[in-house]
């Protein structure tokens, strides 16, 4: 396979957690992702996170870094799961306090449990008059989610994405859980990871947002991503700044691929262009064969 040798224990270094926000429509996923962007302490100096690139990393007050996947809905998460890739370490399930547990809340809990990913409950819209989180937390018991105040071990944080309250508590809860999970990766090897999203940009050509999971991706590396390959011409972060390299679990836009790969595709750095051509030719043959053998509608 493409995986290469396993990493030795002593090469494993601490890495930031990868967090996905899920929940029912209109419960505040987008608002919360926007509010969390502003917890970034680097933002003040560098002009803030300006881009929507499918994933972003913040450095919070305590100095810890957190990577958020900014994927609308469950589609990307499902696509990645279907490929057997667990790219998220923590799922934040947002529940609007006035609406309570709804079908997509239950679905989010089921997804996380099936993937064996720990969850944090964010009870949102706490600014609403008569907001009563106890009702929500009691409802969650039916779905096997027992929060700390009910004798369980799931953290529940009261937030208002609108008024930007509870965000520090939420990032602290994430950091605490990340510490328990002992998340590590070897930064000193050829990079691999997952494509979060991609597009064909008029000016820049194919642009893929990737999450580096192992190793360090560098400008100039030869990358195979799904059925596409290319030499990384530029690495761009969520502040629209060029980077020389990206380690675990930094999201980055990569420019230089010959076409846009699909969300959920794996990417891997290979030793040279000949190898990249060989792998992509093989993959494209596989894709064609699959299409040819699929029953027609
Ligand atoms: P999503 O569908 O889960 O992404 O939800 P959105 O972030 O789009 O929010 C849905 C609606 O709820 C919007 O009108 C938001 O302004 C509103 N909303 C989100 N967070 C809060 C909050 O903390 N308090 C209040 N009062 N409204 C909120």
PDB file of C-alpha atoms and ligand atoms in Angstrom:
ATOM      1  CA  UNK A   1       0.000   0.000   0.000  1.00  0.00           C
ATOM      2  CA  UNK A   2       0.876   3.641   0.181  1.00  0.00           C
ATOM      3  CA  UNK A   3       1.040   3.745   3.933  1.00  0.00           C
ATOM      4  CA  UNK A   4       4.764   3.128   4.300  1.00  0.00           C
ATOM      5  CA  UNK A   5       6.379   2.043   7.528  1.00  0.00           C
ATOM      6  CA  UNK A   6       4.505   2.416  10.816  1.00  0.00           C
ATOM      7  CA  UNK A   7       5.640   5.204  13.097  1.00  0.00           C
ATOM      8  CA  UNK A   8       7.799   4.410  16.116  1.00  0.00           C
ATOM      9  CA  UNK A   9       6.389   5.476  19.485  1.00  0.00           C
ATOM     10  CA  UNK A  10       9.236   7.896  20.154  1.00  0.00           C
ATOM     11  CA  UNK A  11       8.476   9.759  16.899  1.00  0.00           C
ATOM     12  CA  UNK A  12       4.898  10.474  17.907  1.00  0.00           C
ATOM     13  CA  UNK A  13       4.313  14.073  18.945  1.00  0.00           C
ATOM     14  CA  UNK A  14       1.264  15.767  20.395  1.00  0.00           C
ATOM     15  CA  UNK A  15      -1.066  17.183  17.756  1.00  0.00           C
ATOM     16  CA  UNK A  16      -4.130  19.457  17.809  1.00  0.00           C
ATOM     17  CA  UNK A  17      -7.560  17.787  17.963  1.00  0.00           C
ATOM     18  CA  UNK A  18      -9.807  17.749  14.903  1.00  0.00           C
ATOM     19  CA  UNK A  19     -13.332  18.811  15.788  1.00  0.00           C
ATOM     20  CA  UNK A  20     -16.564  18.540  13.781  1.00  0.00           C
ATOM     21  CA  UNK A  21     -19.740  20.407  14.666  1.00  0.00           C
ATOM     22  CA  UNK A  22     -22.983  18.558  14.025  1.00  0.00           C
ATOM     23  CA  UNK A  23     -26.613  19.050  14.944  1.00  0.00           C
ATOM     24  CA  UNK A  24     -30.100  19.770  13.710  1.00  0.00           C
ATOM     25  CA  UNK A  25     -30.700  22.384  11.035  1.00  0.00           C
ATOM     26  CA  UNK A  26     -31.008  25.921  12.467  1.00  0.00           C
ATOM     27  CA  UNK A  27     -29.596  24.907  15.857  1.00  0.00           C
ATOM     28  CA  UNK A  28     -26.561  27.125  15.209  1.00  0.00           C
ATOM     29  CA  UNK A  29     -23.758  25.072  13.624  1.00  0.00           C
ATOM     30  CA  UNK A  30     -22.737  27.824  11.216  1.00  0.00           C
ATOM     31  CA  UNK A  31     -23.078  30.555  13.833  1.00  0.00           C
ATOM     32  CA  UNK A  32     -20.970  28.568  16.279  1.00  0.00           C
ATOM     33  CA  UNK A  33     -18.252  27.908  13.697  1.00  0.00           C
ATOM     34  CA  UNK A  34     -18.177  31.623  12.952  1.00  0.00           C
ATOM     35  CA  UNK A  35     -18.040  32.526  16.640  1.00  0.00           C
ATOM     36  CA  UNK A  36     -15.245  30.013  17.291  1.00  0.00           C
ATOM     37  CA  UNK A  37     -13.204  31.554  14.474  1.00  0.00           C
ATOM     38  CA  UNK A  38     -13.046  34.666  16.602  1.00  0.00           C
ATOM     39  CA  UNK A  39     -11.542  32.830  19.587  1.00  0.00           C
ATOM     40  CA  UNK A  40      -8.315  32.760  17.565  1.00  0.00           C
ATOM     41  CA  UNK A  41      -5.634  34.815  19.322  1.00  0.00           C
ATOM     42  CA  UNK A  42      -3.434  34.943  16.217  1.00  0.00           C
ATOM     43  CA  UNK A  43      -6.312  36.600  14.380  1.00  0.00           C
ATOM     44  CA  UNK A  44      -5.740  39.954  16.033  1.00  0.00           C
ATOM     45  CA  UNK A  45      -2.232  40.279  14.656  1.00  0.00           C
ATOM     46  CA  UNK A  46      -2.716  38.682  11.270  1.00  0.00           C
ATOM     47  CA  UNK A  47      -6.074  40.119  10.362  1.00  0.00           C
ATOM     48  CA  UNK A  48      -8.260  37.212  11.371  1.00  0.00           C
ATOM     49  CA  UNK A  49      -9.579  34.190   9.590  1.00  0.00           C
ATOM     50  CA  UNK A  50     -10.920  35.535   6.352  1.00  0.00           C
ATOM     51  CA  UNK A  51     -11.411  32.458   4.241  1.00  0.00           C
ATOM     52  CA  UNK A  52     -13.997  29.712   4.251  1.00  0.00           C
ATOM     53  CA  UNK A  53     -11.785  26.839   3.227  1.00  0.00           C
ATOM     54  CA  UNK A  54     -13.606  23.846   4.694  1.00  0.00           C
ATOM     55  CA  UNK A  55     -11.411  23.707   7.772  1.00  0.00           C
ATOM     56  CA  UNK A  56      -9.610  26.158   9.987  1.00  0.00           C
ATOM     57  CA  UNK A  57      -7.296  26.107  12.954  1.00  0.00           C
ATOM     58  CA  UNK A  58      -7.467  28.456  15.906  1.00  0.00           C
ATOM     59  CA  UNK A  59      -4.942  29.085  18.633  1.00  0.00           C
ATOM     60  CA  UNK A  60      -6.888  29.713  21.837  1.00  0.00           C
ATOM     61  CA  UNK A  61      -5.878  31.919  24.767  1.00  0.00           C
ATOM     62  CA  UNK A  62      -4.196  29.074  26.645  1.00  0.00           C
ATOM     63  CA  UNK A  63      -1.951  28.507  23.612  1.00  0.00           C
ATOM     64  CA  UNK A  64      -3.554  25.275  22.442  1.00  0.00           C
ATOM     65  CA  UNK A  65      -4.524  24.772  18.835  1.00  0.00           C
ATOM     66  CA  UNK A  66      -7.831  23.333  17.668  1.00  0.00           C
ATOM     67  CA  UNK A  67      -8.707  22.349  14.113  1.00  0.00           C
ATOM     68  CA  UNK A  68     -12.362  22.736  13.144  1.00  0.00           C
ATOM     69  CA  UNK A  69     -13.836  21.051  10.092  1.00  0.00           C
ATOM     70  CA  UNK A  70     -16.159  23.572   8.533  1.00  0.00           C
ATOM     71  CA  UNK A  71     -18.232  21.113   6.543  1.00  0.00           C
ATOM     72  CA  UNK A  72     -21.883  21.904   6.099  1.00  0.00           C
ATOM     73  CA  UNK A  73     -24.200  19.131   7.231  1.00  0.00           C
ATOM     74  CA  UNK A  74     -23.240  15.539   7.550  1.00  0.00           C
ATOM     75  CA  UNK A  75     -22.314  14.833   3.921  1.00  0.00           C
ATOM     76  CA  UNK A  76     -18.565  15.161   4.195  1.00  0.00           C
ATOM     77  CA  UNK A  77     -18.466  13.323   7.499  1.00  0.00           C
ATOM     78  CA  UNK A  78     -20.468  10.444   6.002  1.00  0.00           C
ATOM     79  CA  UNK A  79     -18.328  10.311   2.863  1.00  0.00           C
ATOM     80  CA  UNK A  80     -15.191  10.049   4.942  1.00  0.00           C
ATOM     81  CA  UNK A  81     -16.690   7.434   7.222  1.00  0.00           C
ATOM     82  CA  UNK A  82     -17.795   5.398   4.211  1.00  0.00           C
ATOM     83  CA  UNK A  83     -14.159   5.281   3.159  1.00  0.00           C
ATOM     84  CA  UNK A  84     -13.198   4.059   6.594  1.00  0.00           C
ATOM     85  CA  UNK A  85     -11.357   7.227   7.479  1.00  0.00           C
ATOM     86  CA  UNK A  86     -12.049   8.715  10.830  1.00  0.00           C
ATOM     87  CA  UNK A  87     -10.742  12.168  10.475  1.00  0.00           C
ATOM     88  CA  UNK A  88     -12.451  13.806  13.404  1.00  0.00           C
ATOM     89  CA  UNK A  89     -11.390  13.242  17.008  1.00  0.00           C
ATOM     90  CA  UNK A  90     -14.289  15.008  18.698  1.00  0.00           C
ATOM     91  CA  UNK A  91     -17.862  15.781  17.641  1.00  0.00           C
ATOM     92  CA  UNK A  92     -19.619  18.785  19.102  1.00  0.00           C
ATOM     93  CA  UNK A  93     -23.352  18.176  19.017  1.00  0.00           C
ATOM     94  CA  UNK A  94     -25.163  21.513  19.005  1.00  0.00           C
ATOM     95  CA  UNK A  95     -28.655  21.510  20.475  1.00  0.00           C
ATOM     96  CA  UNK A  96     -30.739  24.685  20.472  1.00  0.00           C
ATOM     97  CA  UNK A  97     -32.149  25.098  23.957  1.00  0.00           C
ATOM     98  CA  UNK A  98     -35.554  26.236  22.695  1.00  0.00           C
ATOM     99  CA  UNK A  99     -35.946  23.385  20.230  1.00  0.00           C
ATOM    100  CA  UNK A 100     -34.386  20.458  22.073  1.00  0.00           C
ATOM    101  CA  UNK A 101     -33.373  17.091  20.668  1.00  0.00           C
ATOM    102  CA  UNK A 102     -34.493  16.761  17.022  1.00  0.00           C
ATOM    103  CA  UNK A 103     -34.007  14.102  14.295  1.00  0.00           C
ATOM    104  CA  UNK A 104     -30.617  15.393  13.112  1.00  0.00           C
ATOM    105  CA  UNK A 105     -29.453  15.675  16.727  1.00  0.00           C
ATOM    106  CA  UNK A 106     -30.150  11.972  17.126  1.00  0.00           C
ATOM    107  CA  UNK A 107     -28.477  11.236  13.797  1.00  0.00           C
ATOM    108  CA  UNK A 108     -25.365  13.168  14.893  1.00  0.00           C
ATOM    109  CA  UNK A 109     -25.190  11.203  18.146  1.00  0.00           C
ATOM    110  CA  UNK A 110     -25.563   7.935  16.222  1.00  0.00           C
ATOM    111  CA  UNK A 111     -22.819   8.913  13.742  1.00  0.00           C
ATOM    112  CA  UNK A 112     -20.433   9.781  16.540  1.00  0.00           C
ATOM    113  CA  UNK A 113     -21.179   6.621  18.488  1.00  0.00           C
ATOM    114  CA  UNK A 114     -20.816   4.432  15.371  1.00  0.00           C
ATOM    115  CA  UNK A 115     -17.449   6.042  14.664  1.00  0.00           C
ATOM    116  CA  UNK A 116     -16.459   5.739  18.323  1.00  0.00           C
ATOM    117  CA  UNK A 117     -15.797   9.466  18.485  1.00  0.00           C
ATOM    118  CA  UNK A 118     -16.407  11.191  21.835  1.00  0.00           C
ATOM    119  CA  UNK A 119     -18.912  14.025  21.917  1.00  0.00           C
ATOM    120  CA  UNK A 120     -19.324  17.325  23.692  1.00  0.00           C
ATOM    121  CA  UNK A 121     -22.808  18.800  23.954  1.00  0.00           C
ATOM    122  CA  UNK A 122     -23.126  22.509  23.203  1.00  0.00           C
ATOM    123  CA  UNK A 123     -26.484  23.773  24.405  1.00  0.00           C
ATOM    124  CA  UNK A 124     -26.883  26.805  22.160  1.00  0.00           C
ATOM    125  CA  UNK A 125     -29.125  29.886  22.136  1.00  0.00           C
ATOM    126  CA  UNK A 126     -28.771  30.314  25.892  1.00  0.00           C
ATOM    127  CA  UNK A 127     -29.505  34.020  25.365  1.00  0.00           C
ATOM    128  CA  UNK A 128     -33.154  33.160  24.697  1.00  0.00           C
ATOM    129  CA  UNK A 129     -35.572  34.167  27.458  1.00  0.00           C
ATOM    130  CA  UNK A 130     -36.598  31.232  29.661  1.00  0.00           C
ATOM    131  CA  UNK A 131     -33.762  29.085  28.311  1.00  0.00           C
ATOM    132  CA  UNK A 132     -33.841  25.845  30.308  1.00  0.00           C
ATOM    133  CA  UNK A 133     -30.916  23.539  29.499  1.00  0.00           C
ATOM    134  CA  UNK A 134     -32.055  20.880  31.987  1.00  0.00           C
ATOM    135  CA  UNK A 135     -34.859  19.845  29.669  1.00  0.00           C
ATOM    136  CA  UNK A 136     -32.406  19.259  26.815  1.00  0.00           C
ATOM    137  CA  UNK A 137     -29.963  17.352  29.014  1.00  0.00           C
ATOM    138  CA  UNK A 138     -32.771  15.120  30.286  1.00  0.00           C
ATOM    139  CA  UNK A 139     -33.940  14.405  26.728  1.00  0.00           C
ATOM    140  CA  UNK A 140     -30.403  13.326  25.828  1.00  0.00           C
ATOM    141  CA  UNK A 141     -30.519  10.519  28.391  1.00  0.00           C
ATOM    142  CA  UNK A 142     -32.884   8.663  26.053  1.00  0.00           C
ATOM    143  CA  UNK A 143     -30.110   8.555  23.471  1.00  0.00           C
ATOM    144  CA  UNK A 144     -27.509   7.218  25.842  1.00  0.00           C
ATOM    145  CA  UNK A 145     -25.830  10.582  26.337  1.00  0.00           C
ATOM    146  CA  UNK A 146     -25.322  11.201  30.027  1.00  0.00           C
ATOM    147  CA  UNK A 147     -23.797  14.570  30.812  1.00  0.00           C
ATOM    148  CA  UNK A 148     -21.686  15.307  33.880  1.00  0.00           C
ATOM    149  CA  UNK A 149     -24.450  17.108  35.773  1.00  0.00           C
ATOM    150  CA  UNK A 150     -26.549  13.946  35.404  1.00  0.00           C
ATOM    151  CA  UNK A 151     -23.851  11.636  36.689  1.00  0.00           C
ATOM    152  CA  UNK A 152     -22.306  10.806  33.315  1.00  0.00           C
ATOM    153  CA  UNK A 153     -19.023  11.755  31.712  1.00  0.00           C
ATOM    154  CA  UNK A 154     -20.129  13.794  28.688  1.00  0.00           C
ATOM    155  CA  UNK A 155     -19.284  17.493  28.969  1.00  0.00           C
ATOM    156  CA  UNK A 156     -22.170  19.874  28.308  1.00  0.00           C
ATOM    157  CA  UNK A 157     -21.422  23.548  27.734  1.00  0.00           C
ATOM    158  CA  UNK A 158     -23.961  26.367  27.658  1.00  0.00           C
ATOM    159  CA  UNK A 159     -23.258  28.732  24.789  1.00  0.00           C
ATOM    160  CA  UNK A 160     -24.741  31.517  22.771  1.00  0.00           C
ATOM    161  CA  UNK A 161     -23.222  31.674  19.317  1.00  0.00           C
ATOM    162  CA  UNK A 162     -25.122  34.914  18.851  1.00  0.00           C
ATOM    163  CA  UNK A 163     -23.918  36.695  22.009  1.00  0.00           C
ATOM    164  CA  UNK A 164     -20.581  34.832  21.928  1.00  0.00           C
ATOM    165  CA  UNK A 165     -20.870  33.477  25.441  1.00  0.00           C
ATOM    166  CA  UNK A 166     -19.515  30.154  26.677  1.00  0.00           C
ATOM    167  CA  UNK A 167     -16.933  29.927  23.897  1.00  0.00           C
ATOM    168  CA  UNK A 168     -13.925  29.845  26.226  1.00  0.00           C
ATOM    169  CA  UNK A 169     -15.633  27.109  28.249  1.00  0.00           C
ATOM    170  CA  UNK A 170     -16.248  25.216  25.014  1.00  0.00           C
ATOM    171  CA  UNK A 171     -12.640  25.447  23.799  1.00  0.00           C
ATOM    172  CA  UNK A 172     -11.460  24.453  27.294  1.00  0.00           C
ATOM    173  CA  UNK A 173     -13.736  21.414  27.191  1.00  0.00           C
ATOM    174  CA  UNK A 174     -12.241  20.485  23.816  1.00  0.00           C
ATOM    175  CA  UNK A 175      -8.672  20.865  25.093  1.00  0.00           C
ATOM    176  CA  UNK A 176      -9.456  18.806  28.177  1.00  0.00           C
ATOM    177  CA  UNK A 177     -10.943  15.994  26.109  1.00  0.00           C
ATOM    178  CA  UNK A 178      -8.028  16.180  23.658  1.00  0.00           C
ATOM    179  CA  UNK A 179      -5.606  15.718  26.526  1.00  0.00           C
ATOM    180  CA  UNK A 180      -7.439  12.607  27.697  1.00  0.00           C
ATOM    181  CA  UNK A 181      -7.401  11.214  24.155  1.00  0.00           C
ATOM    182  CA  UNK A 182      -3.592  11.669  23.968  1.00  0.00           C
ATOM    183  CA  UNK A 183      -3.695  12.626  20.301  1.00  0.00           C
ATOM    184  CA  UNK A 184      -0.369  12.118  18.587  1.00  0.00           C
ATOM    185  CA  UNK A 185       1.160  11.941  15.125  1.00  0.00           C
ATOM    186  CA  UNK A 186       4.630  11.722  13.644  1.00  0.00           C
ATOM    187  CA  UNK A 187       5.449  15.079  12.014  1.00  0.00           C
ATOM    188  CA  UNK A 188       8.787  13.850  10.591  1.00  0.00           C
ATOM    189  CA  UNK A 189       7.718  11.779   7.609  1.00  0.00           C
ATOM    190  CA  UNK A 190       6.137  12.241   4.190  1.00  0.00           C
ATOM    191  CA  UNK A 191       2.676  13.687   4.659  1.00  0.00           C
ATOM    192  CA  UNK A 192      -0.638  11.990   4.172  1.00  0.00           C
ATOM    193  CA  UNK A 193      -4.175  12.968   5.044  1.00  0.00           C
ATOM    194  CA  UNK A 194      -7.643  13.611   3.700  1.00  0.00           C
ATOM    195  CA  UNK A 195      -9.207  15.943   1.153  1.00  0.00           C
ATOM    196  CA  UNK A 196     -11.882  18.049   2.863  1.00  0.00           C
ATOM    197  CA  UNK A 197     -13.171  19.860  -0.202  1.00  0.00           C
ATOM    198  CA  UNK A 198     -12.004  20.963  -3.607  1.00  0.00           C
ATOM    199  CA  UNK A 199     -12.899  23.293  -6.393  1.00  0.00           C
ATOM    200  CA  UNK A 200     -11.794  24.523  -9.763  1.00  0.00           C
ATOM    201  CA  UNK A 201     -10.828  28.141  -9.201  1.00  0.00           C
ATOM    202  CA  UNK A 202     -10.853  30.424 -12.228  1.00  0.00           C
ATOM    203  CA  UNK A 203      -7.573  32.102 -11.384  1.00  0.00           C
ATOM    204  CA  UNK A 204      -5.786  29.472  -9.344  1.00  0.00           C
ATOM    205  CA  UNK A 205      -6.840  26.247 -11.058  1.00  0.00           C
ATOM    206  CA  UNK A 206      -7.681  23.135  -9.024  1.00  0.00           C
ATOM    207  CA  UNK A 207      -7.640  23.954  -5.311  1.00  0.00           C
ATOM    208  CA  UNK A 208      -7.967  21.240  -2.681  1.00  0.00           C
ATOM    209  CA  UNK A 209      -8.403  21.848   1.031  1.00  0.00           C
ATOM    210  CA  UNK A 210      -6.623  19.033   2.788  1.00  0.00           C
ATOM    211  CA  UNK A 211      -6.151  18.034   6.378  1.00  0.00           C
ATOM    212  CA  UNK A 212      -2.637  16.784   7.047  1.00  0.00           C
ATOM    213  CA  UNK A 213      -2.920  13.809   9.383  1.00  0.00           C
ATOM    214  CA  UNK A 214       0.622  12.462   9.492  1.00  0.00           C
ATOM    215  CA  UNK A 215       3.945  13.916   8.509  1.00  0.00           C
ATOM    216  CA  UNK A 216       4.631  17.400   7.193  1.00  0.00           C
ATOM    217  CA  UNK A 217       3.459  18.577   3.801  1.00  0.00           C
ATOM    218  CA  UNK A 218       5.875  20.973   2.088  1.00  0.00           C
ATOM    219  CA  UNK A 219       5.768  23.257  -0.865  1.00  0.00           C
ATOM    220  CA  UNK A 220       7.328  21.360  -3.787  1.00  0.00           C
ATOM    221  CA  UNK A 221       6.161  17.921  -2.625  1.00  0.00           C
ATOM    222  CA  UNK A 222       4.687  15.565  -5.226  1.00  0.00           C
ATOM    223  CA  UNK A 223       1.188  14.662  -4.088  1.00  0.00           C
ATOM    224  CA  UNK A 224      -1.360  12.086  -5.193  1.00  0.00           C
ATOM    225  CA  UNK A 225      -4.919  12.936  -4.117  1.00  0.00           C
ATOM    226  CA  UNK A 226      -7.624  10.520  -5.196  1.00  0.00           C
ATOM    227  CA  UNK A 227      -7.224  10.244  -8.980  1.00  0.00           C
ATOM    228  CA  UNK A 228      -5.268  13.496  -9.292  1.00  0.00           C
ATOM    229  CA  UNK A 229      -1.633  14.370  -8.794  1.00  0.00           C
ATOM    230  CA  UNK A 230       0.607  17.392  -8.883  1.00  0.00           C
ATOM    231  CA  UNK A 231       3.534  19.236  -7.420  1.00  0.00           C
ATOM    232  CA  UNK A 232       2.448  21.483  -4.537  1.00  0.00           C
ATOM    233  CA  UNK A 233       2.931  24.957  -5.979  1.00  0.00           C
ATOM    234  CA  UNK A 234       1.524  26.764  -2.942  1.00  0.00           C
ATOM    235  CA  UNK A 235       0.174  25.972   0.520  1.00  0.00           C
ATOM    236  CA  UNK A 236      -2.364  28.514   1.776  1.00  0.00           C
ATOM    237  CA  UNK A 237      -3.869  28.829   5.248  1.00  0.00           C
ATOM    238  CA  UNK A 238      -7.267  30.145   6.429  1.00  0.00           C
ATOM    239  CA  UNK A 239      -5.821  33.682   6.593  1.00  0.00           C
ATOM    240  CA  UNK A 240      -4.961  33.494   2.917  1.00  0.00           C
ATOM    241  CA  UNK A 241      -1.272  33.402   3.780  1.00  0.00           C
ATOM    242  CA  UNK A 242       1.268  31.209   2.045  1.00  0.00           C
ATOM    243  CA  UNK A 243       2.938  28.564   4.176  1.00  0.00           C
ATOM    244  CA  UNK A 244       6.145  26.618   3.543  1.00  0.00           C
ATOM    245  CA  UNK A 245       4.840  23.537   5.309  1.00  0.00           C
ATOM    246  CA  UNK A 246       1.885  22.062   7.176  1.00  0.00           C
ATOM    247  CA  UNK A 247       2.192  19.469   9.937  1.00  0.00           C
ATOM    248  CA  UNK A 248      -0.418  17.324  11.719  1.00  0.00           C
ATOM    249  CA  UNK A 249      -3.403  18.339  11.872  1.00  0.00           C
ATOM    250  CA  UNK A 250      -3.133  21.583   9.956  1.00  0.00           C
ATOM    251  CA  UNK A 251      -5.658  22.316   7.235  1.00  0.00           C
ATOM    252  CA  UNK A 252      -4.275  23.849   4.075  1.00  0.00           C
ATOM    253  CA  UNK A 253      -5.292  24.679   0.577  1.00  0.00           C
ATOM    254  CA  UNK A 254      -2.974  23.110  -1.954  1.00  0.00           C
ATOM    255  CA  UNK A 255      -2.456  24.464  -5.433  1.00  0.00           C
ATOM    256  CA  UNK A 256      -0.814  22.584  -8.264  1.00  0.00           C
ATOM    257  CA  UNK A 257      -2.953  19.462  -8.716  1.00  0.00           C
ATOM    258  CA  UNK A 258      -3.981  18.543 -12.267  1.00  0.00           C
ATOM    259  CA  UNK A 259      -7.649  18.382 -11.251  1.00  0.00           C
ATOM    260  CA  UNK A 260      -9.899  18.657  -8.204  1.00  0.00           C
ATOM    261  CA  UNK A 261     -10.034  15.462  -6.109  1.00  0.00           C
ATOM    262  CA  UNK A 262     -13.217  14.427  -4.247  1.00  0.00           C
ATOM    263  CA  UNK A 263     -13.979  15.191  -0.600  1.00  0.00           C
ATOM    264  CA  UNK A 264     -12.971  12.218   1.503  1.00  0.00           C
ATOM    265  CA  UNK A 265     -10.172  11.184  -0.888  1.00  0.00           C
ATOM    266  CA  UNK A 266      -6.864  10.364   0.719  1.00  0.00           C
ATOM    267  CA  UNK A 267      -3.770  12.271  -0.294  1.00  0.00           C
ATOM    268  CA  UNK A 268      -0.235  11.062   0.017  1.00  0.00           C
ATOM    269  CA  UNK A 269       3.213  12.423  -0.803  1.00  0.00           C
ATOM    270  CA  UNK A 270       5.174  10.214  -3.177  1.00  0.00           C
ATOM    271  CA  UNK A 271       8.867  10.147  -4.069  1.00  0.00           C
ATOM    272  CA  UNK A 272       8.662  11.358  -7.687  1.00  0.00           C
ATOM    273  CA  UNK A 273       6.451  12.239 -10.639  1.00  0.00           C
ATOM    274  CA  UNK A 274       6.827   8.819 -12.270  1.00  0.00           C
ATOM    275  CA  UNK A 275       5.405   7.154  -9.182  1.00  0.00           C
ATOM    276  CA  UNK A 276       2.585   9.733  -9.019  1.00  0.00           C
ATOM    277  CA  UNK A 277       1.645   9.040 -12.668  1.00  0.00           C
ATOM    278  CA  UNK A 278       1.709   5.302 -12.085  1.00  0.00           C
ATOM    279  CA  UNK A 279      -0.616   5.530  -9.065  1.00  0.00           C
ATOM    280  CA  UNK A 280      -3.103   7.938 -10.646  1.00  0.00           C
ATOM    281  CA  UNK A 281      -3.255   5.925 -13.900  1.00  0.00           C
ATOM    282  CA  UNK A 282      -4.051   2.836 -11.847  1.00  0.00           C
ATOM    283  CA  UNK A 283      -6.700   4.667  -9.821  1.00  0.00           C
ATOM    284  CA  UNK A 284      -8.355   6.152 -12.899  1.00  0.00           C
ATOM    285  CA  UNK A 285      -8.517   2.659 -14.453  1.00  0.00           C
ATOM    286  CA  UNK A 286     -10.191   1.409 -11.252  1.00  0.00           C
ATOM    287  CA  UNK A 287     -12.719   4.241 -11.338  1.00  0.00           C
ATOM    288  CA  UNK A 288     -13.528   3.516 -15.025  1.00  0.00           C
ATOM    289  CA  UNK A 289     -13.908  -0.212 -14.383  1.00  0.00           C
ATOM    290  CA  UNK A 290     -16.241   0.477 -11.502  1.00  0.00           C
ATOM    291  CA  UNK A 291     -18.355   2.773 -13.678  1.00  0.00           C
ATOM    292  CA  UNK A 292     -18.418   0.195 -16.493  1.00  0.00           C
ATOM    293  CA  UNK A 293     -19.513  -2.636 -14.207  1.00  0.00           C
ATOM    294  CA  UNK A 294     -22.172  -0.605 -12.373  1.00  0.00           C
ATOM    295  CA  UNK A 295     -25.731  -1.619 -13.287  1.00  0.00           C
ATOM    296  CA  UNK A 296     -27.372   0.972 -15.516  1.00  0.00           C
ATOM    297  CA  UNK A 297     -30.511   2.633 -14.258  1.00  0.00           C
TER     298      UNK A 297
HETATM  299  P1  LIG B   1     -27.324  25.857  11.340  1.00  0.00           P
HETATM  300  O1  LIG B   1     -28.401  25.544  10.368  1.00  0.00           O
HETATM  301  O2  LIG B   1     -27.240  24.807  12.401  1.00  0.00           O
HETATM  302  O3  LIG B   1     -25.993  26.140  10.717  1.00  0.00           O
HETATM  303  O4  LIG B   1     -27.816  27.174  12.132  1.00  0.00           O
HETATM  304  P2  LIG B   1     -27.374  28.704  11.914  1.00  0.00           P
HETATM  305  O5  LIG B   1     -26.042  28.972  12.508  1.00  0.00           O
HETATM  306  O6  LIG B   1     -27.579  29.057  10.483  1.00  0.00           O
HETATM  307  O7  LIG B   1     -28.448  29.438  12.837  1.00  0.00           O
HETATM  308  C1  LIG B   1     -29.846  29.322  12.579  1.00  0.00           C
HETATM  309  C2  LIG B   1     -30.541  30.523  13.142  1.00  0.00           C
HETATM  310  O8  LIG B   1     -30.411  30.572  14.558  1.00  0.00           O
HETATM  311  C3  LIG B   1     -30.004  31.840  12.618  1.00  0.00           C
HETATM  312  O9  LIG B   1     -31.093  32.726  12.441  1.00  0.00           O
HETATM  313  C4  LIG B   1     -29.111  32.323  13.745  1.00  0.00           C
HETATM  314  O10 LIG B   1     -29.001  33.722  13.809  1.00  0.00           O
HETATM  315  C5  LIG B   1     -29.834  31.795  14.972  1.00  0.00           C
HETATM  316  N1  LIG B   1     -28.907  31.544  16.073  1.00  0.00           N
HETATM  317  C6  LIG B   1     -27.747  30.844  16.034  1.00  0.00           C
HETATM  318  N2  LIG B   1     -27.158  30.844  17.241  1.00  0.00           N
HETATM  319  C7  LIG B   1     -27.951  31.548  18.058  1.00  0.00           C
HETATM  320  C8  LIG B   1     -27.894  31.911  19.446  1.00  0.00           C
HETATM  321  O11 LIG B   1     -26.951  31.586  20.183  1.00  0.00           O
HETATM  322  N3  LIG B   1     -28.936  32.635  19.942  1.00  0.00           N
HETATM  323  C9  LIG B   1     -29.987  33.023  19.177  1.00  0.00           C
HETATM  324  N4  LIG B   1     -30.937  33.731  19.753  1.00  0.00           N
HETATM  325  N5  LIG B   1     -30.082  32.719  17.876  1.00  0.00           N
HETATM  326  C10 LIG B   1     -29.081  31.991  17.322  1.00  0.00           C
END
